[in-house]
Short mmCIF file of C-alpha atoms in Angstrom, two decimals:
data_model
loop_
_atom_site.label_atom_id
_atom_site.label_comp_id
_atom_site.label_asym_id
_atom_site.label_seq_id
_atom_site.Cartn_x
_atom_site.Cartn_y
_atom_site.Cartn_z
CA UNK L 1 114.14 -68.16 -67.24
CA UNK L 2 113.01 -71.14 -65.24
CA UNK L 3 112.21 -74.06 -67.53
CA UNK L 4 110.18 -75.89 -64.96
CA UNK L 5 107.53 -73.20 -65.00
CA UNK L 6 108.08 -71.50 -68.34
CA UNK L 7 107.15 -74.78 -70.01
CA UNK L 8 103.74 -74.65 -68.45
CA UNK L 9 102.24 -71.73 -70.34
CA UNK L 10 100.31 -73.95 -72.76
CA UNK L 11 98.81 -75.96 -69.94
CA UNK L 12 98.05 -72.79 -68.01
CA UNK L 13 96.18 -71.29 -70.95
CA UNK L 14 94.26 -74.49 -71.54
CA UNK L 15 93.45 -74.74 -67.85
CA UNK L 16 95.14 -78.13 -67.54
CA UNK L 17 97.07 -77.48 -64.34
CA UNK L 18 96.03 -78.68 -60.92
CA UNK L 19 95.11 -75.94 -58.45
CA UNK L 20 98.50 -76.27 -56.85
CA UNK L 21 100.41 -76.12 -60.13
CA UNK L 22 98.30 -73.16 -61.16
CA UNK L 23 99.16 -71.28 -57.99
CA UNK L 24 102.83 -72.06 -58.43
CA UNK L 25 102.73 -70.94 -62.03
CA UNK L 26 100.97 -67.69 -61.17
CA UNK L 27 103.54 -67.03 -58.50
CA UNK L 28 106.29 -67.65 -61.02
CA UNK L 29 104.51 -65.48 -63.56
CA UNK L 30 104.75 -62.50 -61.25
CA UNK L 31 108.50 -62.84 -61.21
CA UNK L 32 109.22 -63.84 -64.80
CA UNK L 33 108.96 -61.10 -67.43
CA UNK L 34 109.60 -63.65 -70.21
CA UNK L 35 106.56 -65.64 -69.24
CA UNK L 36 104.44 -62.52 -68.81
CA UNK L 37 105.36 -61.44 -72.28
CA UNK L 38 104.77 -64.85 -73.80
CA UNK L 39 101.45 -65.29 -72.07
CA UNK L 40 100.34 -61.85 -73.16
CA UNK L 41 101.35 -62.59 -76.72
CA UNK L 42 99.50 -65.89 -76.86
CA UNK L 43 96.43 -64.39 -75.24
CA UNK L 44 96.47 -61.50 -77.70
CA UNK L 45 96.76 -63.92 -80.59
CA UNK L 46 93.84 -65.96 -79.29
CA UNK L 47 91.72 -63.05 -78.18
CA UNK L 48 90.33 -62.14 -81.57
CA UNK L 49 89.51 -65.61 -82.75
CA UNK L 50 85.91 -65.71 -81.44
CA UNK L 51 85.02 -62.57 -83.36
CA UNK L 52 85.63 -64.37 -86.64
CA UNK L 53 83.13 -67.08 -85.86
CA UNK L 54 79.61 -67.07 -87.23
CA UNK L 55 76.90 -66.28 -84.76
CA UNK L 56 74.55 -69.08 -83.86
CA UNK L 57 71.02 -68.54 -82.61
CA UNK L 58 70.56 -70.00 -79.13
CA UNK L 59 67.81 -72.62 -78.80
CA UNK L 60 64.41 -71.40 -77.59
CA UNK L 61 63.99 -71.38 -73.84
CA UNK L 62 67.69 -71.52 -73.08
CA UNK L 63 67.64 -68.21 -71.24
CA UNK L 64 65.01 -69.46 -68.79
CA UNK L 65 66.68 -72.82 -68.34
CA UNK L 66 70.09 -71.33 -67.68
CA UNK L 67 68.93 -68.55 -65.38
CA UNK L 68 66.57 -70.85 -63.44
CA UNK L 69 69.44 -73.22 -62.85
CA UNK L 70 71.75 -70.42 -61.80
CA UNK L 71 69.32 -68.91 -59.32
CA UNK L 72 68.28 -72.28 -57.92
CA UNK L 73 71.91 -72.57 -56.84
CA UNK L 74 71.14 -70.07 -54.14
CA UNK L 75 69.10 -72.43 -52.05
CA UNK L 76 71.30 -75.43 -52.49
CA UNK L 77 74.85 -75.62 -51.32
CA UNK L 78 77.54 -73.95 -53.32
CA UNK L 79 80.21 -76.03 -54.98
CA UNK L 80 82.84 -75.71 -52.33
CA UNK L 81 81.21 -77.65 -49.53
CA UNK L 82 80.07 -80.21 -52.10
CA UNK L 83 83.61 -80.81 -53.19
CA UNK L 84 84.75 -81.21 -49.65
CA UNK L 85 81.97 -83.65 -49.04
CA UNK L 86 83.34 -85.74 -51.87
CA UNK L 87 86.81 -85.59 -50.41
CA UNK L 88 85.46 -86.55 -47.06
CA UNK L 89 83.84 -89.56 -48.62
CA UNK L 90 87.09 -90.60 -50.24
CA UNK L 91 88.71 -90.30 -46.87
CA UNK L 92 86.04 -92.60 -45.58
CA UNK L 93 86.82 -95.27 -48.16
CA UNK L 94 90.47 -95.02 -47.42
CA UNK L 95 89.94 -95.39 -43.74
CA UNK L 96 87.64 -98.33 -44.30
CA UNK L 97 89.87 -99.95 -46.82
CA UNK L 98 92.81 -99.61 -44.49
CA UNK L 99 90.92 -101.02 -41.55
CA UNK L 100 89.66 -103.96 -43.56
CA UNK L 101 92.78 -104.80 -45.45
CA UNK L 102 95.00 -104.73 -42.44
CA UNK L 103 92.40 -106.45 -40.35
CA UNK L 104 92.53 -103.73 -37.79
CA UNK L 105 89.96 -103.40 -35.09
CA UNK L 106 87.11 -101.30 -36.28
CA UNK L 107 87.43 -98.99 -33.35
CA UNK L 108 90.86 -98.02 -34.60
CA UNK L 109 89.35 -97.43 -38.00
CA UNK L 110 86.90 -95.06 -36.41
CA UNK L 111 89.71 -93.19 -34.72
CA UNK L 112 91.70 -92.93 -37.93
CA UNK L 113 88.66 -91.80 -39.76
CA UNK L 114 87.75 -89.26 -37.16
CA UNK L 115 91.33 -88.04 -37.21
CA UNK L 116 91.16 -87.42 -40.93
CA UNK L 117 87.93 -85.57 -40.48
CA UNK L 118 89.26 -83.52 -37.63
CA UNK L 119 92.25 -82.40 -39.65
CA UNK L 120 89.91 -81.05 -42.25
CA UNK L 121 87.79 -79.37 -39.63
CA UNK L 122 90.76 -77.57 -38.19
CA UNK L 123 91.38 -75.77 -41.44
CA UNK L 124 87.76 -75.37 -42.39
CA UNK L 125 85.90 -74.14 -39.41
CA UNK L 126 83.05 -72.86 -41.44
CA UNK L 127 82.38 -76.33 -42.75
CA UNK L 128 82.19 -77.68 -39.23
CA UNK L 129 78.57 -78.49 -39.23
CA UNK L 130 78.33 -80.39 -42.48
CA UNK L 131 81.45 -82.35 -41.66
CA UNK L 132 80.13 -83.29 -38.25
CA UNK L 133 77.05 -84.63 -39.91
CA UNK L 134 79.33 -86.56 -42.22
CA UNK L 135 81.12 -88.04 -39.27
CA UNK L 136 77.91 -89.03 -37.60
CA UNK L 137 76.68 -90.68 -40.76
CA UNK L 138 79.98 -92.45 -41.20
CA UNK L 139 80.03 -93.59 -37.60
CA UNK L 140 76.58 -95.05 -37.81
CA UNK L 141 77.55 -96.74 -41.05
CA UNK L 142 80.64 -98.13 -39.41
CA UNK L 143 78.61 -99.46 -36.52
CA UNK L 144 76.31 -101.12 -38.97
CA UNK L 145 79.29 -102.63 -40.68
CA UNK L 146 80.65 -103.90 -37.41
CA UNK L 147 77.48 -105.89 -36.87
CA UNK L 148 77.62 -107.08 -40.43
CA UNK L 149 81.25 -108.02 -40.14
CA UNK L 150 80.53 -110.94 -37.84
CA UNK L 151 78.46 -112.85 -40.39
CA UNK L 152 80.23 -115.07 -42.91
CA UNK L 153 80.23 -113.89 -46.50
CA UNK L 154 80.76 -115.43 -49.89
CA UNK L 155 81.74 -113.91 -53.22
CA UNK L 156 78.92 -113.27 -55.66
CA UNK L 157 81.10 -112.47 -58.62
CA UNK L 158 84.73 -112.76 -59.55
CA UNK L 159 86.47 -111.45 -62.63
CA UNK L 160 90.01 -111.17 -63.97
CA UNK L 161 91.22 -107.69 -64.81
CA UNK L 162 93.26 -107.66 -67.98
CA UNK L 163 95.94 -105.15 -68.90
CA UNK L 164 94.87 -102.65 -71.56
CA UNK L 165 98.18 -101.04 -72.44
CA UNK L 166 101.82 -101.78 -72.58
CA UNK L 167 102.16 -101.20 -68.86
CA UNK L 168 101.31 -104.82 -68.09
CA UNK L 169 99.93 -105.95 -64.79
CA UNK L 170 96.90 -108.00 -63.90
CA UNK L 171 94.26 -108.05 -61.27
CA UNK L 172 91.27 -109.72 -59.75
CA UNK L 173 87.96 -108.14 -58.79
CA UNK L 174 85.70 -109.92 -56.34
CA UNK L 175 82.24 -108.83 -55.32
CA UNK L 176 81.16 -109.92 -51.87
CA UNK L 177 77.55 -109.85 -50.69
CA UNK L 178 76.96 -108.39 -47.30
CA UNK L 179 73.77 -107.62 -45.47
CA UNK L 180 74.34 -103.93 -45.78
CA UNK L 181 75.33 -104.07 -49.43
CA UNK L 182 78.05 -105.27 -51.69
CA UNK L 183 81.72 -105.01 -51.14
CA UNK L 184 84.24 -104.90 -53.92
CA UNK L 185 87.71 -106.31 -53.43
CA UNK L 186 90.39 -105.43 -55.97
CA UNK L 187 93.79 -107.08 -55.95
CA UNK L 188 96.46 -106.28 -58.51
CA UNK L 189 100.02 -107.21 -59.29
CA UNK L 190 102.84 -106.17 -61.63
CA UNK L 191 101.49 -102.68 -62.15
CA UNK L 192 103.86 -99.92 -63.25
CA UNK L 193 105.34 -97.77 -60.48
CA UNK L 194 103.53 -94.57 -59.58
CA UNK L 195 105.24 -91.22 -59.64
CA UNK L 196 104.61 -88.03 -57.72
CA UNK L 197 100.96 -87.66 -56.72
CA UNK L 198 99.78 -90.44 -58.98
CA UNK L 199 97.39 -93.06 -57.65
CA UNK L 200 95.63 -96.03 -59.13
CA UNK L 201 91.90 -95.43 -59.16
CA UNK L 202 89.20 -98.06 -59.47
CA UNK L 203 86.12 -97.18 -61.53
CA UNK L 204 82.80 -98.92 -61.80
CA UNK L 205 81.19 -98.20 -65.12
CA UNK L 206 77.50 -98.05 -65.75
CA UNK L 207 76.89 -97.45 -69.43
CA UNK L 208 79.19 -94.57 -70.16
CA UNK L 209 79.40 -93.24 -66.67
CA UNK L 210 82.41 -94.15 -64.58
CA UNK L 211 82.10 -93.80 -60.83
CA UNK L 212 85.09 -93.83 -58.51
CA UNK L 213 85.33 -97.02 -56.44
CA UNK L 214 88.41 -96.66 -54.31
CA UNK L 215 92.00 -95.78 -55.00
CA UNK L 216 95.25 -97.39 -54.00
CA UNK L 217 98.99 -97.21 -54.31
CA UNK L 218 101.31 -100.06 -55.11
CA UNK L 219 104.32 -101.47 -53.30
CA UNK L 220 107.79 -101.75 -54.78
CA UNK L 221 106.79 -104.87 -56.73
CA UNK L 222 103.67 -103.30 -58.17
CA UNK L 223 101.21 -105.10 -55.88
CA UNK L 224 98.16 -103.36 -54.52
CA UNK L 225 94.71 -103.96 -53.13
CA UNK L 226 91.66 -102.00 -52.09
CA UNK L 227 88.18 -102.71 -50.84
CA UNK L 228 85.20 -100.53 -51.55
CA UNK L 229 81.66 -100.64 -50.26
CA UNK L 230 79.05 -100.12 -52.91
CA UNK L 231 76.21 -97.79 -52.11
CA UNK L 232 73.21 -99.52 -50.71
CA UNK L 233 70.86 -98.22 -53.34
CA UNK L 234 69.42 -101.53 -54.37
CA UNK L 235 70.62 -103.77 -57.11
CA UNK L 236 72.43 -101.36 -59.34
CA UNK L 237 74.30 -103.34 -61.94
CA UNK L 238 77.62 -102.38 -63.47
CA UNK L 239 78.82 -103.01 -66.99
CA UNK L 240 82.52 -102.92 -66.43
CA UNK L 241 85.26 -102.26 -63.98
CA UNK L 242 88.50 -100.48 -64.74
CA UNK L 243 91.64 -99.30 -63.03
CA UNK L 244 93.26 -96.12 -64.26
CA UNK L 245 96.41 -94.31 -63.33
CA UNK L 246 95.35 -90.84 -62.18
CA UNK L 247 97.69 -87.86 -61.98
CA UNK L 248 96.36 -87.08 -58.51
CA UNK L 249 94.03 -88.62 -55.94
CA UNK L 250 90.32 -87.87 -55.60
CA UNK L 251 89.47 -87.39 -59.25
CA UNK L 252 85.74 -87.77 -59.69
CA UNK L 253 86.05 -88.46 -63.38
CA UNK L 254 88.95 -90.30 -64.99
CA UNK L 255 91.80 -88.17 -66.31
CA UNK L 256 94.50 -90.78 -66.60
CA UNK L 257 94.97 -93.83 -68.77
CA UNK L 258 93.21 -97.10 -68.08
CA UNK L 259 95.64 -99.83 -67.13
CA UNK L 260 93.35 -102.71 -66.26
CA UNK L 261 89.83 -103.47 -67.31
CA UNK L 262 87.15 -106.13 -67.39
CA UNK L 263 83.48 -106.48 -68.16
CA UNK L 264 81.20 -107.43 -65.33
CA UNK N 1 69.07 -44.38 -66.96
CA UNK N 2 72.38 -44.79 -68.71
CA UNK N 3 73.37 -48.24 -69.82
CA UNK N 4 75.33 -49.97 -67.11
CA UNK N 5 78.84 -51.08 -67.94
CA UNK N 6 79.86 -54.71 -67.66
CA UNK N 7 81.89 -53.90 -64.60
CA UNK N 8 79.01 -52.15 -62.89
CA UNK N 9 76.86 -55.17 -63.58
CA UNK N 10 79.54 -57.49 -62.29
CA UNK N 11 79.78 -55.51 -59.05
CA UNK N 12 76.00 -55.82 -58.64
CA UNK N 13 76.16 -59.55 -59.36
CA UNK N 14 78.58 -59.86 -56.48
CA UNK N 15 75.83 -58.48 -54.26
CA UNK N 16 73.51 -61.19 -55.64
CA UNK N 17 71.50 -58.79 -57.76
CA UNK N 18 69.52 -61.11 -60.02
CA UNK N 19 68.49 -58.49 -62.53
CA UNK N 20 72.13 -57.55 -63.05
CA UNK N 21 72.96 -61.13 -63.98
CA UNK N 22 69.94 -61.22 -66.28
CA UNK N 23 71.11 -58.07 -68.02
CA UNK N 24 74.60 -59.41 -68.42
CA UNK N 25 73.19 -62.68 -69.69
CA UNK N 26 71.17 -60.90 -72.36
CA UNK N 27 74.18 -58.90 -73.37
CA UNK N 28 76.43 -61.91 -73.89
CA UNK N 29 74.08 -64.79 -74.61
CA UNK N 30 74.62 -64.88 -78.33
CA UNK N 31 78.36 -64.29 -78.32
CA UNK N 32 79.10 -66.87 -75.64
CA UNK N 33 76.64 -69.43 -76.96
CA UNK N 34 78.03 -69.12 -80.48
CA UNK N 35 81.52 -69.53 -79.12
CA UNK N 36 80.61 -72.51 -76.94
CA UNK N 37 78.83 -74.08 -79.89
CA UNK N 38 81.86 -73.61 -82.09
CA UNK N 39 84.08 -75.16 -79.44
CA UNK N 40 81.87 -78.15 -78.66
CA UNK N 41 80.06 -78.55 -81.99
CA UNK N 42 77.01 -79.67 -80.06
CA UNK N 43 73.98 -77.58 -79.11
CA UNK N 44 73.26 -79.47 -75.93
CA UNK N 45 76.89 -79.21 -74.84
CA UNK N 46 76.96 -75.51 -75.67
CA UNK N 47 73.98 -74.95 -73.41
CA UNK N 48 75.67 -76.89 -70.64
CA UNK N 49 78.68 -74.63 -71.07
CA UNK N 50 76.44 -71.56 -70.75
CA UNK N 51 75.01 -72.99 -67.57
CA UNK N 52 78.45 -73.63 -66.19
CA UNK N 53 79.71 -70.15 -67.06
CA UNK N 54 76.79 -68.32 -65.51
CA UNK N 55 76.73 -70.49 -62.42
CA UNK N 56 80.41 -69.65 -61.93
CA UNK N 57 79.71 -65.99 -62.49
CA UNK N 58 76.88 -66.02 -59.98
CA UNK N 59 79.00 -67.77 -57.39
CA UNK N 60 81.77 -65.28 -58.07
CA UNK N 61 84.49 -67.48 -56.65
CA UNK N 62 87.38 -69.38 -58.20
CA UNK N 63 87.08 -69.35 -61.98
CA UNK N 64 84.08 -67.04 -61.69
CA UNK N 65 85.99 -64.30 -59.90
CA UNK N 66 86.99 -61.45 -62.15
CA UNK N 67 89.83 -59.07 -61.42
CA UNK N 68 91.02 -56.25 -63.62
CA UNK N 69 94.39 -57.95 -64.13
CA UNK N 70 92.65 -60.55 -66.26
CA UNK N 71 92.08 -57.96 -68.96
CA UNK N 72 88.84 -56.82 -70.49
CA UNK N 73 85.72 -58.24 -68.92
CA UNK N 74 84.40 -59.55 -72.23
CA UNK N 75 87.72 -61.28 -72.99
CA UNK N 76 87.65 -62.82 -69.57
CA UNK N 77 84.10 -64.11 -70.15
CA UNK N 78 85.26 -65.69 -73.39
CA UNK N 79 88.18 -67.26 -71.57
CA UNK N 80 86.02 -68.89 -68.92
CA UNK N 81 83.63 -70.00 -71.66
CA UNK N 82 86.50 -71.57 -73.54
CA UNK N 83 87.74 -73.28 -70.37
CA UNK N 84 84.28 -74.58 -69.59
CA UNK N 85 84.01 -75.91 -73.15
CA UNK N 86 87.38 -77.63 -72.95
CA UNK N 87 86.41 -79.11 -69.62
CA UNK N 88 83.20 -80.50 -71.04
CA UNK N 89 84.96 -81.83 -74.13
CA UNK N 90 87.43 -83.68 -71.94
CA UNK N 91 84.69 -85.17 -69.82
CA UNK N 92 82.79 -86.28 -72.89
CA UNK N 93 85.90 -87.71 -74.43
CA UNK N 94 86.66 -89.69 -71.32
CA UNK N 95 83.18 -91.13 -71.32
CA UNK N 96 82.87 -91.81 -75.00
CA UNK N 97 86.33 -92.78 -76.02
CA UNK N 98 88.19 -93.99 -73.00
CA UNK N 99 85.39 -96.20 -71.85
CA UNK N 100 84.49 -97.96 -75.02
CA UNK N 101 87.02 -100.63 -74.32
CA UNK N 102 89.77 -99.51 -76.59
CA UNK N 103 93.01 -97.85 -75.83
CA UNK N 104 92.34 -94.38 -77.05
CA UNK N 105 95.91 -93.21 -76.87
CA UNK N 106 96.96 -95.22 -79.86
CA UNK N 107 93.91 -94.23 -81.75
CA UNK N 108 94.23 -91.60 -84.36
CA UNK N 109 92.57 -88.46 -83.36
CA UNK N 110 89.76 -87.04 -85.41
CA UNK N 111 91.38 -84.92 -88.05
CA UNK N 112 91.08 -81.21 -88.25
CA UNK N 113 88.36 -81.64 -90.84
CA UNK N 114 86.22 -83.84 -88.70
CA UNK N 115 86.29 -81.46 -85.80
CA UNK N 116 85.59 -78.33 -87.72
CA UNK N 117 83.77 -79.67 -90.77
CA UNK N 118 80.61 -80.50 -88.89
CA UNK N 119 80.03 -76.92 -87.92
CA UNK N 120 76.89 -75.60 -89.47
CA UNK N 121 78.40 -73.08 -91.78
CA UNK N 122 81.77 -71.98 -92.90
CA UNK N 123 82.89 -68.72 -91.44
CA UNK N 124 85.85 -66.43 -91.78
CA UNK N 125 87.72 -68.41 -89.20
CA UNK N 126 87.26 -71.67 -91.04
CA UNK N 127 88.37 -70.08 -94.27
CA UNK N 128 91.45 -68.66 -92.65
CA UNK N 129 92.32 -71.99 -91.00
CA UNK N 130 91.97 -73.70 -94.38
CA UNK N 131 94.72 -71.58 -95.83
CA UNK N 132 97.24 -72.74 -93.24
CA UNK N 133 99.61 -75.65 -93.84
CA UNK N 134 98.34 -78.94 -92.40
CA UNK N 135 100.69 -78.87 -89.47
CA UNK N 136 99.47 -75.44 -88.39
CA UNK N 137 95.85 -76.44 -88.86
CA UNK N 138 96.49 -79.38 -86.59
CA UNK N 139 98.07 -77.16 -83.94
CA UNK N 140 95.08 -74.83 -83.96
CA UNK N 141 92.73 -77.77 -83.72
CA UNK N 142 94.52 -79.57 -80.90
CA UNK N 143 95.50 -76.52 -78.91
CA UNK N 144 92.67 -74.07 -79.45
CA UNK N 145 89.62 -76.20 -80.18
CA UNK N 146 90.39 -79.34 -78.19
CA UNK N 147 92.33 -77.58 -75.45
CA UNK N 148 94.83 -80.39 -75.09
CA UNK N 149 97.78 -80.21 -72.75
CA UNK N 150 101.30 -79.67 -73.97
CA UNK N 151 102.12 -83.31 -73.38
CA UNK N 152 99.07 -84.51 -75.28
CA UNK N 153 99.87 -82.31 -78.25
CA UNK N 154 103.45 -83.56 -78.29
CA UNK N 155 102.24 -87.16 -78.23
CA UNK N 156 99.56 -86.74 -80.88
CA UNK N 157 101.94 -84.96 -83.24
CA UNK N 158 104.97 -86.98 -82.27
CA UNK N 159 107.06 -83.89 -81.65
CA UNK N 160 109.34 -83.01 -78.72
CA UNK N 161 107.54 -81.52 -75.73
CA UNK N 162 109.72 -78.43 -75.84
CA UNK N 163 108.68 -77.52 -79.35
CA UNK N 164 104.94 -77.45 -78.71
CA UNK N 165 104.79 -73.90 -77.43
CA UNK N 166 106.72 -72.51 -80.41
CA UNK N 167 104.58 -74.35 -82.93
CA UNK N 168 101.35 -73.26 -81.29
CA UNK N 169 102.54 -69.68 -81.28
CA UNK N 170 103.54 -69.85 -84.93
CA UNK N 171 100.20 -71.37 -85.95
CA UNK N 172 98.28 -68.72 -84.02
CA UNK N 173 100.41 -65.99 -85.58
CA UNK N 174 99.82 -67.24 -89.09
CA UNK N 175 96.13 -67.59 -88.41
CA UNK N 176 96.03 -64.04 -87.12
CA UNK N 177 97.78 -62.79 -90.27
CA UNK N 178 95.24 -64.50 -92.50
CA UNK N 179 92.34 -63.24 -90.44
CA UNK N 180 93.59 -59.69 -90.58
CA UNK N 181 94.28 -59.91 -94.29
CA UNK N 182 90.74 -61.04 -94.99
CA UNK N 183 89.19 -59.06 -92.18
CA UNK N 184 85.70 -57.81 -92.88
CA UNK N 185 85.25 -59.79 -96.07
CA UNK N 186 82.38 -62.20 -95.86
CA UNK N 187 83.02 -65.27 -97.93
CA UNK N 188 80.09 -66.67 -99.78
CA UNK N 189 80.12 -70.20 -101.00
#
């Protein structure tokens, strides 16, 4: 019996494992009769539960709405390329953030960025075309930025990020106006150390909807910083900004606890 | 023509046969919707879950890919419906609770009553859950209906991580015993 994996049955059943953990667990499951038995038992115990629930009449028109949505999927892209697109975008922020924060030449940023993209392409040949388009878009955006970079900027808004839990830490969020849009600069200190795959993720919150706005890791003293370019779509306003500790990078909705937060 | 089995329909769905998906939808609409509604306690959310489940089924990849090892097809459909419900509940919770400016972790979680009470009517399941000791009711609620992780359950109940699995299993077992004891009897109140 291997405790590391056998302890994960609950999370496996409730679908709370990352893809990687899930694969590892399933691999372990094949080799561990104890876990097979336990899983089977729990699944058997749960299996009947739905049959003791009252039936509810579905709302009128649901069938059409659901099936229309399902079949309209056909023409649009399936979820896999979409997800990769999101990842690619995160890669873009990271490359930008790195280039900006370290004050590197933009051309190096382009190379780094292209490198990240190319790595993905190598393993995902079939996605070649959409990723190339991504690169072209990103390159043209970078060129635009380069032009923009030469003009002086000034902050349009500045706010202190306060700690929300016992973890401590503090931060500063600054919004900078640029010709091509707004740039967000987050600087933090005294944050708790990250473990494993954890990252700190910045979120911009509009009403109840958090949107990812860059992620970062901290140094040994808990300092970190990240810049993020806000989409150009006009004058979208944000209600709040928060930093959460996420169990892994690239989450599109928050899963971890908020550590810092402020209203905008 | 003889009625097609679920598996036959599933094979046709893999070839993008729309009418096969429609047939399967008709066959399971009520069961899955009722289940999703019971899990989410929200009609709109239950419909979103239906959407999610059938989109996955139509795509046929990842969570929507059925293999015989997963057991009966209908059980598997219920499992992906439950997972989709849990997923939605978590997303909603993040938006509604985590983002309202308070630290949700220290907040007391809605009790068993609150989660199940709002359901439209009492059913056999509710009656059976009511007969369980509070601690077991809580386990069923946190594990089965809210789909929390082992760590979350341990934190909410202030119990050691290693004991979660055993307590969940015990609660499910007791629930099963009550359900079987009262099986078939419709309770009128």
